[in-house]
Amino acid sequence: MSSKTLATLFAAVVAVRGAVTQQPLIWDNVRIGGGGGFVPSIVFNPNAVGLAYARTDIGGVYRLDPYDDTWLPLLDFANDTTSDFWGTDALATDPVQPENLYIAVGLYTNSWDPNNGTILKSSDRGESFSFHPLPFKVGGNMPGRGMGERLVVDPNNNNILFFGARSGHGLWKSTNAGETWSQVKSFPSVGTYIVDPTDTTGLNSDIVGISWVTFDKNSGTTGGSSRIFAGVANMGQDNVFVSTDAGATWSAVAGQNNTFIPHHGVLSPAEDALYIPYANGVGPWDGTAGYVKKLFIGNMSWVDITPAQGIADNSYGYSGLSVDLQKPGTVMLAPFNEWYPDANILRSTDGGASWTQIFSFGYPPPDYVGTKTPYYNYDDSQAPWITTFATGDTKQVGWGIQGLAIDPFNSSHWLYGTGLTIYGGHDLLNWDASPRKNITLSSLATGVEETAVTGLTAPSSGGPKLVSVVGDVGGFVHTDLTTPPPTFSNPIWPGTASDVDHAGASPSNIVRLSGISASTSVSVATSSDGGATWAPYAGAPAVSDNVYGGKIAMSAKGETLLWAGATGFSGIMVSKSGAPFTAVSGLPSNAIIASDKLNDSTFYAASGSSFFTSTDGGATFKQTATLGSSTSPVRIAASPFTAGELFVSSDKGVFHSTNSGSSFTAIPGPTNAWSISVGKGASSTGPSSLFAAATINGVNSLYRTDDLGANWSLLPSYSTGLGSASGMVLAADPNVYGQIFVGTNGRGIFYGHL
Ligand SMILES: *[C@@H]1O[C@H](CO)[C@@H](O)[C@H](O)[C@H]1NC(C)=O
Ligand SMILES: *[C@@H]1O[C@H](CO)[C@@H](O)[C@H](O)[C@H]1NC(C)=O
Ligand SMILES: *[C@@H]1O[C@H](CO)[C@@H](O)[C@H](O)[C@H]1NC(C)=O
Ligand SMILES: *[C@@H]1O[C@H](CO)[C@@H](O)[C@H](O)[C@H]1NC(C)=O
Ligand SMILES: *[C@@H]1O[C@H](CO)[C@@H](O)[C@H](O)[C@H]1NC(C)=O
Ligand SMILES: *[C@@H]1O[C@H](CO)[C@@H](O)[C@H](O)[C@H]1NC(C)=O
Ligand SMILES: *[C@@H]1O[C@H](CO)[C@@H](O)[C@H](O)[C@H]1NC(C)=O
Ligand SMILES: *[C@@H]1O[C@H](CO)[C@@H](O)[C@H](O)[C@H]1NC(C)=O
């Protein structure tokens, strides 16, 4: 099914729904300037100049625009039913017909994702896709996602594809260009390596499986390549296999050392050799040893090309590896999780016999006395938040480097993915100059917006348009929506932030809450100038108390903070004017909370079917109403326009109160709802609008009503589906009718407008 056919279907689905009409907004990203999450792989097409893709673990796939170094998202059509398409475990760009693109999608192989995987196929470089189901799950956000590629097209017959599965499902083959698949039963290993067999979540206790397949391009016949290599996540058992009869039979390559796991099999056709980096973990965070091997295909003999200790620090594994197709024997190599002082990327121009460093440093341990002297100039001007976020960190080159690629048509151009963003440059040959010249190492991820958003707040005036908090990289103050913003400082939390709120009647006052262990600074910070400057909150628990996470609400004038769901404290806490947080009375410990946006003494809470109000600044709560038959309230959204007006979403829909929660009426339409937010009304005399991530007529999506539920508009477009409805984080723009900010779980923040 193409996405154009989808447009027709989309309209047809909605037409039968009376008061629910399709009214797609115009959608764009709120830009942070690139990245914000792990980029496991970058894949260039070897036969089309400038064609490259970046694969992410929870935010889909992007295509490079080689003329301006920006990236175009390709899987934004994913909506609630296809939200697991944003997990991408492997990607293949067809070397024969470069217009063809294949992506293996699916988020998890454990119960977190109920769906089997899918092969997405495009014949127009990702403008549209057909979907080809697999009979097993695909784990795009699972361990080992930076190995590969485990999906490949035969360069000698592009109807033939191989896909290496996880979970013990083995090696699969398609002979009709990805439309149907069958298992290669003769393949000798389904994989045995499991990161952590005791992990009861299932995330780390599954078999990582076949990690890469590489066709020997030089072994072509009209029927396809006869020689094919495959690597398997096995440790201490054979893990590099070869077929010399086009995949009919397989054997372990003789003479291999199987102590560690092979991450990639990179063919250097001119050298007739295969380069293989190995580690004792699968990535992105877990290697403590490794080596690098080169297999000469002509005589099937192995050579160890591991950099000497001292040039490298061999207390990490190796993963990212690329060869320069224009310069046989030029190879680059990344220690994927070397964290101190930084990832020392290495380069060889003699086929791995000797290596040079991207920075010099005094290895080996315990001799960590070196000064890090970069052979690069650093440029993160396209993503200036990185410098603030990395304050006090020794790393610039990155961490989690599993996808590293030299442009097959230009030896000066290279790109690699890290846990944070994409780096690269256009002057790589400076590395080889004598005397050596610096390269410029740049953040080159513009267009890649892959944060997982945990909270948003849109102040009504006197400050930024939006303040966001996100997983892994903290969050941002967005004074406009297109310029990359700085990130928070004082304090900088080196990781996930969990919530943010502003004072409705005094909107320059903002609070943010850390989602990570408060090991270096307190976990509550406030700003009184619209997020321009911040300070640790005086009443926050001491660092030694290690209380963090949960959700926080700021009173209308900003004097009082209410805090629920903290790790390290049982129950709901309140603090006024910088006094220490103390427990509130009258609330169950699992209550969700919110402030009235205009009445400084009023706070709201809900738990089960019970609704609670505090009229004394959060000190005490009393149950004031019942939310129908709800068993799990999700969000309380107070109106920024009218004191005492609020909405509550729950597993039974959306409830509305105009009397500070003394009574509620159910809003027609939703049978279940997640994030909700109150926006400016369609007219100055009518009601406010309400945005809801909800189930209406059985369809989970994002909706708006301008008449308290009489009519609903379905807001995603067929090209911007916004992913999972339950994953959406909403903040309506209080100043612009119809404008909504939508945080996603992996594709950053969108804003939609009329
Ligand atoms: C979601 O996307 C799928 C596939 O792309 C499409 O078939 C379906 O109609 C979409 N659903 C909605 C509510 O738009
Ligand atoms: C996944 O595929 C298996 C094997 O074909 C099938 O039994 C199972 O029902 C599928 N699961 C889903 C959710 O479609
Ligand atoms: C295989 O590699 C390991 C780790 O480097 C090494 O200790 C071992 O001696 C190697 N085995 C052989 C047979 O070379
Ligand atoms: C295998 O072939 C390579 C490349 O021709 C050569 O350098 C190497 O010495 C050969 N090794 C053996 C063991 O013959
Ligand atoms: C290379 O860059 C580093 C860091 O910017 C700088 O300290 C050094 O002087 C530069 N070296 C050369 C040769 O320009
Ligand atoms: C490679 O890229 C550099 C820098 O952008 C450019 O100057 C050069 O012309 C390119 N070379 C080729 C062969 O395209
Ligand atoms: C704020 O709430 C208090 C307590 O319910 C009430 O007495 C007061 O009238 C409210 N103020 C406004 C402006 O609504
Ligand atoms: C809104 O809902 C009312 C009541 O169901 C209906 O009469 C009216 O036509 C609807 N308006 C629109 C624009 O659909």
PDB file of N, CA and C in Angstrom, residues 438-506:
ATOM      1  N   ASN A 438      44.317  19.570  11.054  1.00  0.00           N
ATOM      2  CA  ASN A 438      43.052  19.272  11.731  1.00  0.00           C
ATOM      3  C   ASN A 438      41.934  19.036  10.724  1.00  0.00           C
ATOM      4  N   ILE A 439      41.050  18.117  11.033  1.00  0.00           N
ATOM      5  CA  ILE A 439      39.769  18.048  10.346  1.00  0.00           C
ATOM      6  C   ILE A 439      38.784  18.914  11.124  1.00  0.00           C
ATOM      7  N   THR A 440      37.648  19.237  10.525  1.00  0.00           N
ATOM      8  CA  THR A 440      36.567  19.894  11.258  1.00  0.00           C
ATOM      9  C   THR A 440      35.508  18.851  11.562  1.00  0.00           C
ATOM     10  N   LEU A 441      35.246  18.675  12.840  1.00  0.00           N
ATOM     11  CA  LEU A 441      34.252  17.699  13.281  1.00  0.00           C
ATOM     12  C   LEU A 441      32.974  18.462  13.599  1.00  0.00           C
ATOM     13  N   SER A 442      31.932  18.222  12.801  1.00  0.00           N
ATOM     14  CA  SER A 442      30.714  19.026  12.929  1.00  0.00           C
ATOM     15  C   SER A 442      29.524  18.165  13.312  1.00  0.00           C
ATOM     16  N   SER A 443      28.624  18.760  14.083  1.00  0.00           N
ATOM     17  CA  SER A 443      27.317  18.151  14.292  1.00  0.00           C
ATOM     18  C   SER A 443      26.525  18.362  13.008  1.00  0.00           C
ATOM     19  N   LEU A 444      26.147  17.274  12.357  1.00  0.00           N
ATOM     20  CA  LEU A 444      25.481  17.348  11.043  1.00  0.00           C
ATOM     21  C   LEU A 444      24.160  16.590  11.088  1.00  0.00           C
ATOM     22  N   ALA A 445      23.306  16.987  12.008  1.00  0.00           N
ATOM     23  CA  ALA A 445      22.048  16.246  12.179  1.00  0.00           C
ATOM     24  C   ALA A 445      20.822  17.113  11.934  1.00  0.00           C
ATOM     25  N   THR A 446      21.005  18.238  11.281  1.00  0.00           N
ATOM     26  CA  THR A 446      19.848  19.116  11.085  1.00  0.00           C
ATOM     27  C   THR A 446      18.712  18.370  10.373  1.00  0.00           C
ATOM     28  N   GLY A 447      17.551  18.414  10.971  1.00  0.00           N
ATOM     29  CA  GLY A 447      16.404  17.681  10.432  1.00  0.00           C
ATOM     30  C   GLY A 447      16.118  16.407  11.209  1.00  0.00           C
ATOM     31  N   VAL A 448      17.164  15.868  11.856  1.00  0.00           N
ATOM     32  CA  VAL A 448      16.952  14.687  12.700  1.00  0.00           C
ATOM     33  C   VAL A 448      16.468  15.200  14.053  1.00  0.00           C
ATOM     34  N   GLU A 449      15.222  14.940  14.368  1.00  0.00           N
ATOM     35  CA  GLU A 449      14.649  15.352  15.654  1.00  0.00           C
ATOM     36  C   GLU A 449      14.163  14.073  16.296  1.00  0.00           C
ATOM     37  N   GLU A 450      14.933  13.553  17.233  1.00  0.00           N
ATOM     38  CA  GLU A 450      14.569  12.227  17.729  1.00  0.00           C
ATOM     39  C   GLU A 450      14.501  12.151  19.249  1.00  0.00           C
ATOM     40  N   THR A 451      14.138  13.271  19.886  1.00  0.00           N
ATOM     41  CA  THR A 451      13.967  13.191  21.329  1.00  0.00           C
ATOM     42  C   THR A 451      12.686  12.429  21.679  1.00  0.00           C
ATOM     43  N   ALA A 452      12.685  11.836  22.865  1.00  0.00           N
ATOM     44  CA  ALA A 452      11.496  11.242  23.459  1.00  0.00           C
ATOM     45  C   ALA A 452      11.014  12.262  24.500  1.00  0.00           C
ATOM     46  N   VAL A 453       9.858  12.842  24.260  1.00  0.00           N
ATOM     47  CA  VAL A 453       9.415  13.996  25.039  1.00  0.00           C
ATOM     48  C   VAL A 453       8.665  13.541  26.288  1.00  0.00           C
ATOM     49  N   THR A 454       9.037  14.118  27.442  1.00  0.00           N
ATOM     50  CA  THR A 454       8.392  13.734  28.696  1.00  0.00           C
ATOM     51  C   THR A 454       7.447  14.808  29.222  1.00  0.00           C
ATOM     52  N   GLY A 455       7.633  16.064  28.806  1.00  0.00           N
ATOM     53  CA  GLY A 455       6.734  17.120  29.274  1.00  0.00           C
ATOM     54  C   GLY A 455       6.865  18.360  28.420  1.00  0.00           C
ATOM     55  N   LEU A 456       5.761  19.118  28.309  1.00  0.00           N
ATOM     56  CA  LEU A 456       5.754  20.380  27.563  1.00  0.00           C
ATOM     57  C   LEU A 456       4.925  21.372  28.341  1.00  0.00           C
ATOM     58  N   THR A 457       5.294  22.658  28.285  1.00  0.00           N
ATOM     59  CA  THR A 457       4.410  23.684  28.814  1.00  0.00           C
ATOM     60  C   THR A 457       4.514  24.910  27.922  1.00  0.00           C
ATOM     61  N   ALA A 458       3.365  25.518  27.631  1.00  0.00           N
ATOM     62  CA  ALA A 458       3.310  26.659  26.712  1.00  0.00           C
ATOM     63  C   ALA A 458       2.771  27.871  27.462  1.00  0.00           C
ATOM     64  N   PRO A 459       3.673  28.721  27.976  1.00  0.00           N
ATOM     65  CA  PRO A 459       3.241  29.895  28.737  1.00  0.00           C
ATOM     66  C   PRO A 459       2.423  30.848  27.867  1.00  0.00           C
ATOM     67  N   SER A 460       1.492  31.574  28.511  1.00  0.00           N
ATOM     68  CA  SER A 460       0.594  32.408  27.720  1.00  0.00           C
ATOM     69  C   SER A 460       1.233  33.719  27.297  1.00  0.00           C
ATOM     70  N   SER A 461       2.212  34.201  28.039  1.00  0.00           N
ATOM     71  CA  SER A 461       2.849  35.451  27.640  1.00  0.00           C
ATOM     72  C   SER A 461       4.115  35.618  28.448  1.00  0.00           C
ATOM     73  N   GLY A 462       4.874  36.616  28.099  1.00  0.00           N
ATOM     74  CA  GLY A 462       6.007  37.006  28.928  1.00  0.00           C
ATOM     75  C   GLY A 462       7.167  36.059  28.898  1.00  0.00           C
ATOM     76  N   GLY A 463       7.276  35.260  27.867  1.00  0.00           N
ATOM     77  CA  GLY A 463       8.421  34.369  27.850  1.00  0.00           C
ATOM     78  C   GLY A 463       8.469  33.554  26.594  1.00  0.00           C
ATOM     79  N   PRO A 464       8.980  32.341  26.703  1.00  0.00           N
ATOM     80  CA  PRO A 464       9.145  31.502  25.522  1.00  0.00           C
ATOM     81  C   PRO A 464       7.799  31.006  25.015  1.00  0.00           C
ATOM     82  N   LYS A 465       7.794  30.533  23.773  1.00  0.00           N
ATOM     83  CA  LYS A 465       6.576  29.932  23.230  1.00  0.00           C
ATOM     84  C   LYS A 465       6.328  28.569  23.862  1.00  0.00           C
ATOM     85  N   LEU A 466       7.426  27.890  24.214  1.00  0.00           N
ATOM     86  CA  LEU A 466       7.297  26.512  24.664  1.00  0.00           C
ATOM     87  C   LEU A 466       8.520  26.161  25.498  1.00  0.00           C
ATOM     88  N   VAL A 467       8.315  25.378  26.558  1.00  0.00           N
ATOM     89  CA  VAL A 467       9.445  24.794  27.276  1.00  0.00           C
ATOM     90  C   VAL A 467       9.220  23.284  27.255  1.00  0.00           C
ATOM     91  N   SER A 468      10.280  22.555  26.916  1.00  0.00           N
ATOM     92  CA  SER A 468      10.142  21.104  26.796  1.00  0.00           C
ATOM     93  C   SER A 468      11.087  20.408  27.753  1.00  0.00           C
ATOM     94  N   VAL A 469      10.690  19.238  28.216  1.00  0.00           N
ATOM     95  CA  VAL A 469      11.626  18.331  28.881  1.00  0.00           C
ATOM     96  C   VAL A 469      11.575  17.000  28.141  1.00  0.00           C
ATOM     97  N   VAL A 470      12.750  16.374  28.024  1.00  0.00           N
ATOM     98  CA  VAL A 470      12.875  15.200  27.156  1.00  0.00           C
ATOM     99  C   VAL A 470      13.751  14.137  27.817  1.00  0.00           C
ATOM    100  N   GLY A 471      13.691  12.942  27.261  1.00  0.00           N
ATOM    101  CA  GLY A 471      14.560  11.871  27.714  1.00  0.00           C
ATOM    102  C   GLY A 471      16.001  12.131  27.299  1.00  0.00           C
ATOM    103  N   ASP A 472      16.920  11.626  28.074  1.00  0.00           N
ATOM    104  CA  ASP A 472      18.357  11.590  27.762  1.00  0.00           C
ATOM    105  C   ASP A 472      19.085  12.937  27.741  1.00  0.00           C
ATOM    106  N   VAL A 473      18.493  13.969  27.119  1.00  0.00           N
ATOM    107  CA  VAL A 473      19.254  15.208  26.944  1.00  0.00           C
ATOM    108  C   VAL A 473      18.618  16.415  27.627  1.00  0.00           C
ATOM    109  N   GLY A 474      17.696  16.203  28.574  1.00  0.00           N
ATOM    110  CA  GLY A 474      17.211  17.295  29.417  1.00  0.00           C
ATOM    111  C   GLY A 474      16.009  18.032  28.888  1.00  0.00           C
ATOM    112  N   GLY A 475      16.245  19.044  28.069  1.00  0.00           N
ATOM    113  CA  GLY A 475      15.128  19.809  27.548  1.00  0.00           C
ATOM    114  C   GLY A 475      15.552  21.174  27.078  1.00  0.00           C
ATOM    115  N   PHE A 476      14.555  21.961  26.643  1.00  0.00           N
ATOM    116  CA  PHE A 476      14.848  23.172  25.884  1.00  0.00           C
ATOM    117  C   PHE A 476      13.851  24.281  26.196  1.00  0.00           C
ATOM    118  N   VAL A 477      14.342  25.522  26.010  1.00  0.00           N
ATOM    119  CA  VAL A 477      13.478  26.692  26.058  1.00  0.00           C
ATOM    120  C   VAL A 477      13.352  27.186  24.620  1.00  0.00           C
ATOM    121  N   HIS A 478      12.149  27.108  24.071  1.00  0.00           N
ATOM    122  CA  HIS A 478      11.956  27.441  22.664  1.00  0.00           C
ATOM    123  C   HIS A 478      11.342  28.837  22.563  1.00  0.00           C
ATOM    124  N   THR A 479      12.182  29.840  22.328  1.00  0.00           N
ATOM    125  CA  THR A 479      11.627  31.193  22.174  1.00  0.00           C
ATOM    126  C   THR A 479      11.093  31.382  20.768  1.00  0.00           C
ATOM    127  N   ASP A 480      11.634  30.670  19.801  1.00  0.00           N
ATOM    128  CA  ASP A 480      10.924  30.531  18.535  1.00  0.00           C
ATOM    129  C   ASP A 480      11.047  29.076  18.115  1.00  0.00           C
ATOM    130  N   LEU A 481      10.304  28.692  17.098  1.00  0.00           N
ATOM    131  CA  LEU A 481      10.129  27.265  16.863  1.00  0.00           C
ATOM    132  C   LEU A 481      11.088  26.694  15.828  1.00  0.00           C
ATOM    133  N   THR A 482      11.859  27.564  15.182  1.00  0.00           N
ATOM    134  CA  THR A 482      12.709  27.074  14.096  1.00  0.00           C
ATOM    135  C   THR A 482      14.200  27.243  14.374  1.00  0.00           C
ATOM    136  N   THR A 483      14.553  28.049  15.391  1.00  0.00           N
ATOM    137  CA  THR A 483      15.974  28.250  15.677  1.00  0.00           C
ATOM    138  C   THR A 483      16.419  27.266  16.755  1.00  0.00           C
ATOM    139  N   PRO A 484      17.507  26.520  16.518  1.00  0.00           N
ATOM    140  CA  PRO A 484      17.980  25.597  17.551  1.00  0.00           C
ATOM    141  C   PRO A 484      18.258  26.328  18.862  1.00  0.00           C
ATOM    142  N   PRO A 485      17.619  25.912  19.946  1.00  0.00           N
ATOM    143  CA  PRO A 485      17.764  26.598  21.229  1.00  0.00           C
ATOM    144  C   PRO A 485      18.930  26.044  22.045  1.00  0.00           C
ATOM    145  N   PRO A 486      19.342  26.794  23.068  1.00  0.00           N
ATOM    146  CA  PRO A 486      20.267  26.203  24.035  1.00  0.00           C
ATOM    147  C   PRO A 486      19.507  25.199  24.905  1.00  0.00           C
ATOM    148  N   THR A 487      20.222  24.434  25.691  1.00  0.00           N
ATOM    149  CA  THR A 487      19.531  23.591  26.658  1.00  0.00           C
ATOM    150  C   THR A 487      19.662  24.236  28.035  1.00  0.00           C
ATOM    151  N   PHE A 488      19.078  23.620  29.030  1.00  0.00           N
ATOM    152  CA  PHE A 488      19.067  24.197  30.366  1.00  0.00           C
ATOM    153  C   PHE A 488      20.458  24.202  30.992  1.00  0.00           C
ATOM    154  N   SER A 489      20.703  25.230  31.816  1.00  0.00           N
ATOM    155  CA  SER A 489      21.882  25.158  32.666  1.00  0.00           C
ATOM    156  C   SER A 489      21.503  25.623  34.067  1.00  0.00           C
ATOM    157  N   ASN A 490      22.399  25.389  35.006  1.00  0.00           N
ATOM    158  CA  ASN A 490      22.204  25.720  36.425  1.00  0.00           C
ATOM    159  C   ASN A 490      20.869  25.248  37.005  1.00  0.00           C
ATOM    160  N   PRO A 491      20.695  23.985  37.250  1.00  0.00           N
ATOM    161  CA  PRO A 491      21.667  22.940  36.949  1.00  0.00           C
ATOM    162  C   PRO A 491      21.453  22.324  35.571  1.00  0.00           C
ATOM    163  N   ILE A 492      22.545  21.696  35.082  1.00  0.00           N
ATOM    164  CA  ILE A 492      22.448  20.807  33.928  1.00  0.00           C
ATOM    165  C   ILE A 492      22.244  19.412  34.507  1.00  0.00           C
ATOM    166  N   TRP A 493      21.203  18.749  34.095  1.00  0.00           N
ATOM    167  CA  TRP A 493      21.066  17.343  34.488  1.00  0.00           C
ATOM    168  C   TRP A 493      21.534  16.506  33.312  1.00  0.00           C
ATOM    169  N   PRO A 494      22.513  15.668  33.491  1.00  0.00           N
ATOM    170  CA  PRO A 494      23.058  14.929  32.345  1.00  0.00           C
ATOM    171  C   PRO A 494      22.183  13.747  31.951  1.00  0.00           C
ATOM    172  N   GLY A 495      20.933  14.014  31.628  1.00  0.00           N
ATOM    173  CA  GLY A 495      20.047  12.925  31.241  1.00  0.00           C
ATOM    174  C   GLY A 495      18.605  13.393  31.225  1.00  0.00           C
ATOM    175  N   THR A 496      17.721  12.430  31.435  1.00  0.00           N
ATOM    176  CA  THR A 496      16.290  12.647  31.311  1.00  0.00           C
ATOM    177  C   THR A 496      15.747  13.657  32.325  1.00  0.00           C
ATOM    178  N   ALA A 497      14.901  14.560  31.851  1.00  0.00           N
ATOM    179  CA  ALA A 497      14.105  15.402  32.751  1.00  0.00           C
ATOM    180  C   ALA A 497      12.683  14.876  32.701  1.00  0.00           C
ATOM    181  N   SER A 498      11.937  15.013  33.808  1.00  0.00           N
ATOM    182  CA  SER A 498      10.658  14.308  33.827  1.00  0.00           C
ATOM    183  C   SER A 498       9.429  15.203  33.758  1.00  0.00           C
ATOM    184  N   ASP A 499       9.541  16.489  34.107  1.00  0.00           N
ATOM    185  CA  ASP A 499       8.339  17.315  33.951  1.00  0.00           C
ATOM    186  C   ASP A 499       8.701  18.789  33.975  1.00  0.00           C
ATOM    187  N   VAL A 500       7.731  19.596  33.516  1.00  0.00           N
ATOM    188  CA  VAL A 500       7.892  21.047  33.465  1.00  0.00           C
ATOM    189  C   VAL A 500       6.506  21.664  33.612  1.00  0.00           C
ATOM    190  N   ASP A 501       6.438  22.848  34.248  1.00  0.00           N
ATOM    191  CA  ASP A 501       5.151  23.552  34.346  1.00  0.00           C
ATOM    192  C   ASP A 501       5.455  25.042  34.474  1.00  0.00           C
ATOM    193  N   HIS A 502       4.453  25.860  34.169  1.00  0.00           N
ATOM    194  CA  HIS A 502       4.632  27.302  34.356  1.00  0.00           C
ATOM    195  C   HIS A 502       3.473  27.830  35.193  1.00  0.00           C
ATOM    196  N   ALA A 503       3.657  29.034  35.716  1.00  0.00           N
ATOM    197  CA  ALA A 503       2.618  29.673  36.528  1.00  0.00           C
ATOM    198  C   ALA A 503       1.638  30.372  35.591  1.00  0.00           C
ATOM    199  N   GLY A 504       0.366  29.944  35.620  1.00  0.00           N
ATOM    200  CA  GLY A 504      -0.599  30.440  34.639  1.00  0.00           C
ATOM    201  C   GLY A 504      -0.819  31.943  34.704  1.00  0.00           C
ATOM    202  N   ALA A 505      -0.780  32.510  35.894  1.00  0.00           N
ATOM    203  CA  ALA A 505      -1.055  33.933  36.038  1.00  0.00           C
ATOM    204  C   ALA A 505       0.228  34.752  36.111  1.00  0.00           C
ATOM    205  N   SER A 506       1.350  34.098  36.052  1.00  0.00           N
ATOM    206  CA  SER A 506       2.635  34.780  36.141  1.00  0.00           C
ATOM    207  C   SER A 506       3.627  33.972  35.299  1.00  0.00           C
TER     208      SER A 506
END
